[in-house]
Amino acid sequence: MLTSYVPPSDDMFLDTEFSSPITDGGVTRSAYRATKADLQAHLAWQAALNARLPAGSDFKLEFPFNGAGVLEAAAQALPPGAFTATLLDIDDRGNCTKARAAGWQ
């Protein structure tokens, strides 16, 4: 009996390139990035699925948010020159030992 299944996903914040451009609603795209509406649709689908499953079932979509793509999107949303990178020094235990602006020695 299957008691737990988590469908894998990765890179939630990165664009996905299409092998061939697609046209949707008059807009042609060569890549797609998940939107707030996509996540809301997933939540609604998940709730509807759980309502149809046997009692005690609990299907959950889990997304790994590793941060890939977040800084790129944030930098693109800001005016040119407004983004200042901050470098973090992380020790072998995962502790941040200091933060410094890019270019500092």
mmCIF file with all atom_site columns, C-alpha atoms in Angstrom:
data_model
loop_
_atom_site.group_PDB
_atom_site.id
_atom_site.type_symbol
_atom_site.label_atom_id
_atom_site.label_alt_id
_atom_site.label_comp_id
_atom_site.label_asym_id
_atom_site.label_entity_id
_atom_site.label_seq_id
_atom_site.pdbx_PDB_ins_code
_atom_site.Cartn_x
_atom_site.Cartn_y
_atom_site.Cartn_z
_atom_site.occupancy
_atom_site.B_iso_or_equiv
_atom_site.pdbx_formal_charge
_atom_site.auth_seq_id
_atom_site.auth_comp_id
_atom_site.auth_asym_id
_atom_site.auth_atom_id
_atom_site.pdbx_PDB_model_num
ATOM 1   C CA . MET A 1 1   ? 0.000   0.000  0.000   1.00 0.00 ? 1   MET A CA 1
ATOM 2   C CA . LEU A 1 2   ? 1.368   3.404  -0.991  1.00 0.00 ? 2   LEU A CA 1
ATOM 3   C CA . THR A 1 3   ? 1.213   5.632  2.064   1.00 0.00 ? 3   THR A CA 1
ATOM 4   C CA . SER A 1 4   ? 3.351   8.532  0.946   1.00 0.00 ? 4   SER A CA 1
ATOM 5   C CA . TYR A 1 5   ? 4.279   9.948  -2.434  1.00 0.00 ? 5   TYR A CA 1
ATOM 6   C CA . VAL A 1 6   ? 5.893   13.294 -3.103  1.00 0.00 ? 6   VAL A CA 1
ATOM 7   C CA . PRO A 1 7   ? 6.126   14.220 -6.792  1.00 0.00 ? 7   PRO A CA 1
ATOM 8   C CA . PRO A 1 8   ? 9.570   15.717 -7.446  1.00 0.00 ? 8   PRO A CA 1
ATOM 9   C CA . SER A 1 9   ? 10.079  19.226 -8.739  1.00 0.00 ? 9   SER A CA 1
ATOM 10  C CA . ASP A 1 10  ? 13.052  21.549 -8.899  1.00 0.00 ? 10  ASP A CA 1
ATOM 11  C CA . ASP A 1 11  ? 14.102  25.075 -9.754  1.00 0.00 ? 11  ASP A CA 1
ATOM 12  C CA . MET A 1 12  ? 10.747  26.717 -9.042  1.00 0.00 ? 12  MET A CA 1
ATOM 13  C CA . PHE A 1 13  ? 12.093  30.210 -9.672  1.00 0.00 ? 13  PHE A CA 1
ATOM 14  C CA . LEU A 1 14  ? 13.968  29.554 -12.915 1.00 0.00 ? 14  LEU A CA 1
ATOM 15  C CA . ASP A 1 15  ? 12.631  29.946 -16.439 1.00 0.00 ? 15  ASP A CA 1
ATOM 16  C CA . THR A 1 16  ? 12.036  26.743 -18.367 1.00 0.00 ? 16  THR A CA 1
ATOM 17  C CA . GLU A 1 17  ? 13.184  26.966 -21.971 1.00 0.00 ? 17  GLU A CA 1
ATOM 18  C CA . PHE A 1 18  ? 10.931  25.487 -24.671 1.00 0.00 ? 18  PHE A CA 1
ATOM 19  C CA . SER A 1 19  ? 12.465  23.549 -27.550 1.00 0.00 ? 19  SER A CA 1
ATOM 20  C CA . SER A 1 20  ? 10.032  25.390 -29.847 1.00 0.00 ? 20  SER A CA 1
ATOM 21  C CA . PRO A 1 21  ? 8.424   28.770 -29.071 1.00 0.00 ? 21  PRO A CA 1
ATOM 22  C CA . ILE A 1 22  ? 4.722   28.613 -28.167 1.00 0.00 ? 22  ILE A CA 1
ATOM 23  C CA . THR A 1 23  ? 1.987   31.171 -28.738 1.00 0.00 ? 23  THR A CA 1
ATOM 24  C CA . ASP A 1 24  ? -0.676  31.635 -26.083 1.00 0.00 ? 24  ASP A CA 1
ATOM 25  C CA . GLY A 1 25  ? -3.194  34.462 -26.155 1.00 0.00 ? 25  GLY A CA 1
ATOM 26  C CA . GLY A 1 26  ? -1.325  36.151 -28.987 1.00 0.00 ? 26  GLY A CA 1
ATOM 27  C CA . VAL A 1 27  ? 1.968   36.185 -27.063 1.00 0.00 ? 27  VAL A CA 1
ATOM 28  C CA . THR A 1 28  ? 4.881   34.065 -28.314 1.00 0.00 ? 28  THR A CA 1
ATOM 29  C CA . ARG A 1 29  ? 7.266   32.779 -25.678 1.00 0.00 ? 29  ARG A CA 1
ATOM 30  C CA . SER A 1 30  ? 10.444  30.701 -25.735 1.00 0.00 ? 30  SER A CA 1
ATOM 31  C CA . ALA A 1 31  ? 10.500  30.205 -21.939 1.00 0.00 ? 31  ALA A CA 1
ATOM 32  C CA . TYR A 1 32  ? 8.061   30.040 -19.039 1.00 0.00 ? 32  TYR A CA 1
ATOM 33  C CA . ARG A 1 33  ? 8.362   30.869 -15.343 1.00 0.00 ? 33  ARG A CA 1
ATOM 34  C CA . ALA A 1 34  ? 5.807   29.837 -12.698 1.00 0.00 ? 34  ALA A CA 1
ATOM 35  C CA . THR A 1 35  ? 3.478   32.613 -11.541 1.00 0.00 ? 35  THR A CA 1
ATOM 36  C CA . LYS A 1 36  ? 1.372   33.302 -8.461  1.00 0.00 ? 36  LYS A CA 1
ATOM 37  C CA . ALA A 1 37  ? -1.681  32.166 -10.449 1.00 0.00 ? 37  ALA A CA 1
ATOM 38  C CA . ASP A 1 38  ? 0.060   28.846 -11.206 1.00 0.00 ? 38  ASP A CA 1
ATOM 39  C CA . LEU A 1 39  ? 0.655   28.214 -7.502  1.00 0.00 ? 39  LEU A CA 1
ATOM 40  C CA . GLN A 1 40  ? -2.933  29.182 -6.653  1.00 0.00 ? 40  GLN A CA 1
ATOM 41  C CA . ALA A 1 41  ? -4.158  26.717 -9.293  1.00 0.00 ? 41  ALA A CA 1
ATOM 42  C CA . HIS A 1 42  ? -1.975  23.990 -7.740  1.00 0.00 ? 42  HIS A CA 1
ATOM 43  C CA . LEU A 1 43  ? -3.482  24.669 -4.312  1.00 0.00 ? 43  LEU A CA 1
ATOM 44  C CA . ALA A 1 44  ? -7.032  24.488 -5.698  1.00 0.00 ? 44  ALA A CA 1
ATOM 45  C CA . TRP A 1 45  ? -6.233  21.268 -7.593  1.00 0.00 ? 45  TRP A CA 1
ATOM 46  C CA . GLN A 1 46  ? -4.666  19.741 -4.480  1.00 0.00 ? 46  GLN A CA 1
ATOM 47  C CA . ALA A 1 47  ? -7.724  20.586 -2.354  1.00 0.00 ? 47  ALA A CA 1
ATOM 48  C CA . ALA A 1 48  ? -10.080 19.117 -4.974  1.00 0.00 ? 48  ALA A CA 1
ATOM 49  C CA . LEU A 1 49  ? -7.982  15.952 -5.228  1.00 0.00 ? 49  LEU A CA 1
ATOM 50  C CA . ASN A 1 50  ? -7.894  15.480 -1.451  1.00 0.00 ? 50  ASN A CA 1
ATOM 51  C CA . ALA A 1 51  ? -11.685 15.889 -1.330  1.00 0.00 ? 51  ALA A CA 1
ATOM 52  C CA . ARG A 1 52  ? -12.017 12.904 -3.713  1.00 0.00 ? 52  ARG A CA 1
ATOM 53  C CA . LEU A 1 53  ? -9.452  10.633 -2.032  1.00 0.00 ? 53  LEU A CA 1
ATOM 54  C CA . PRO A 1 54  ? -10.368 8.061  0.634   1.00 0.00 ? 54  PRO A CA 1
ATOM 55  C CA . ALA A 1 55  ? -10.642 9.248  4.238   1.00 0.00 ? 55  ALA A CA 1
ATOM 56  C CA . GLY A 1 56  ? -7.233  9.680  5.844   1.00 0.00 ? 56  GLY A CA 1
ATOM 57  C CA . SER A 1 57  ? -5.511  10.519 2.553   1.00 0.00 ? 57  SER A CA 1
ATOM 58  C CA . ASP A 1 58  ? -3.487  13.711 2.408   1.00 0.00 ? 58  ASP A CA 1
ATOM 59  C CA . PHE A 1 59  ? -1.786  14.498 -0.907  1.00 0.00 ? 59  PHE A CA 1
ATOM 60  C CA . LYS A 1 60  ? 0.548   17.508 -0.714  1.00 0.00 ? 60  LYS A CA 1
ATOM 61  C CA . LEU A 1 61  ? 2.531   19.297 -3.369  1.00 0.00 ? 61  LEU A CA 1
ATOM 62  C CA . GLU A 1 62  ? 5.902   20.308 -1.984  1.00 0.00 ? 62  GLU A CA 1
ATOM 63  C CA . PHE A 1 63  ? 8.173   22.666 -3.852  1.00 0.00 ? 63  PHE A CA 1
ATOM 64  C CA . PRO A 1 64  ? 11.891  23.052 -3.124  1.00 0.00 ? 64  PRO A CA 1
ATOM 65  C CA . PHE A 1 65  ? 12.727  26.712 -2.776  1.00 0.00 ? 65  PHE A CA 1
ATOM 66  C CA . ASN A 1 66  ? 16.502  26.660 -3.068  1.00 0.00 ? 66  ASN A CA 1
ATOM 67  C CA . GLY A 1 67  ? 16.668  30.272 -4.189  1.00 0.00 ? 67  GLY A CA 1
ATOM 68  C CA . ALA A 1 68  ? 17.928  29.578 -7.720  1.00 0.00 ? 68  ALA A CA 1
ATOM 69  C CA . GLY A 1 69  ? 16.497  32.296 -9.929  1.00 0.00 ? 69  GLY A CA 1
ATOM 70  C CA . VAL A 1 70  ? 15.341  34.594 -7.123  1.00 0.00 ? 70  VAL A CA 1
ATOM 71  C CA . LEU A 1 71  ? 18.290  37.005 -7.249  1.00 0.00 ? 71  LEU A CA 1
ATOM 72  C CA . GLU A 1 72  ? 18.194  37.114 -11.040 1.00 0.00 ? 72  GLU A CA 1
ATOM 73  C CA . ALA A 1 73  ? 14.495  38.049 -11.013 1.00 0.00 ? 73  ALA A CA 1
ATOM 74  C CA . ALA A 1 74  ? 15.007  40.640 -8.259  1.00 0.00 ? 74  ALA A CA 1
ATOM 75  C CA . ALA A 1 75  ? 17.892  42.237 -10.144 1.00 0.00 ? 75  ALA A CA 1
ATOM 76  C CA . GLN A 1 76  ? 15.814  42.456 -13.330 1.00 0.00 ? 76  GLN A CA 1
ATOM 77  C CA . ALA A 1 77  ? 12.947  44.130 -11.441 1.00 0.00 ? 77  ALA A CA 1
ATOM 78  C CA . LEU A 1 78  ? 15.165  46.970 -10.164 1.00 0.00 ? 78  LEU A CA 1
ATOM 79  C CA . PRO A 1 79  ? 16.338  49.972 -12.175 1.00 0.00 ? 79  PRO A CA 1
ATOM 80  C CA . PRO A 1 80  ? 19.802  49.575 -13.743 1.00 0.00 ? 80  PRO A CA 1
ATOM 81  C CA . GLY A 1 81  ? 22.571  50.082 -11.175 1.00 0.00 ? 81  GLY A CA 1
ATOM 82  C CA . ALA A 1 82  ? 20.224  49.737 -8.182  1.00 0.00 ? 82  ALA A CA 1
ATOM 83  C CA . PHE A 1 83  ? 21.233  46.159 -7.370  1.00 0.00 ? 83  PHE A CA 1
ATOM 84  C CA . THR A 1 84  ? 24.212  45.816 -5.024  1.00 0.00 ? 84  THR A CA 1
ATOM 85  C CA . ALA A 1 85  ? 25.428  42.295 -4.459  1.00 0.00 ? 85  ALA A CA 1
ATOM 86  C CA . THR A 1 86  ? 26.226  41.144 -0.942  1.00 0.00 ? 86  THR A CA 1
ATOM 87  C CA . LEU A 1 87  ? 28.658  38.304 -0.455  1.00 0.00 ? 87  LEU A CA 1
ATOM 88  C CA . LEU A 1 88  ? 28.260  36.001 2.532   1.00 0.00 ? 88  LEU A CA 1
ATOM 89  C CA . ASP A 1 89  ? 31.137  34.072 4.036   1.00 0.00 ? 89  ASP A CA 1
ATOM 90  C CA . ILE A 1 90  ? 29.784  30.716 5.209   1.00 0.00 ? 90  ILE A CA 1
ATOM 91  C CA . ASP A 1 91  ? 31.859  28.411 7.411   1.00 0.00 ? 91  ASP A CA 1
ATOM 92  C CA . ASP A 1 92  ? 31.914  24.610 7.140   1.00 0.00 ? 92  ASP A CA 1
ATOM 93  C CA . ARG A 1 93  ? 28.981  24.367 9.578   1.00 0.00 ? 93  ARG A CA 1
ATOM 94  C CA . GLY A 1 94  ? 26.740  26.621 7.513   1.00 0.00 ? 94  GLY A CA 1
ATOM 95  C CA . ASN A 1 95  ? 27.111  29.664 9.780   1.00 0.00 ? 95  ASN A CA 1
ATOM 96  C CA . CYS A 1 96  ? 27.380  33.106 8.227   1.00 0.00 ? 96  CYS A CA 1
ATOM 97  C CA . THR A 1 97  ? 30.639  34.555 9.535   1.00 0.00 ? 97  THR A CA 1
ATOM 98  C CA . LYS A 1 98  ? 30.348  37.964 7.858   1.00 0.00 ? 98  LYS A CA 1
ATOM 99  C CA . ALA A 1 99  ? 28.567  39.797 5.088   1.00 0.00 ? 99  ALA A CA 1
ATOM 100 C CA . ARG A 1 100 ? 30.365  42.223 2.848   1.00 0.00 ? 100 ARG A CA 1
ATOM 101 C CA . ALA A 1 101 ? 29.411  44.282 -0.162  1.00 0.00 ? 101 ALA A CA 1
ATOM 102 C CA . ALA A 1 102 ? 30.766  43.002 -3.443  1.00 0.00 ? 102 ALA A CA 1
ATOM 103 C CA . GLY A 1 103 ? 34.147  44.533 -4.157  1.00 0.00 ? 103 GLY A CA 1
ATOM 104 C CA . TRP A 1 104 ? 35.247  44.817 -0.524  1.00 0.00 ? 104 TRP A CA 1
ATOM 105 C CA . GLN A 1 105 ? 38.458  43.041 0.414   1.00 0.00 ? 105 GLN A CA 1
#
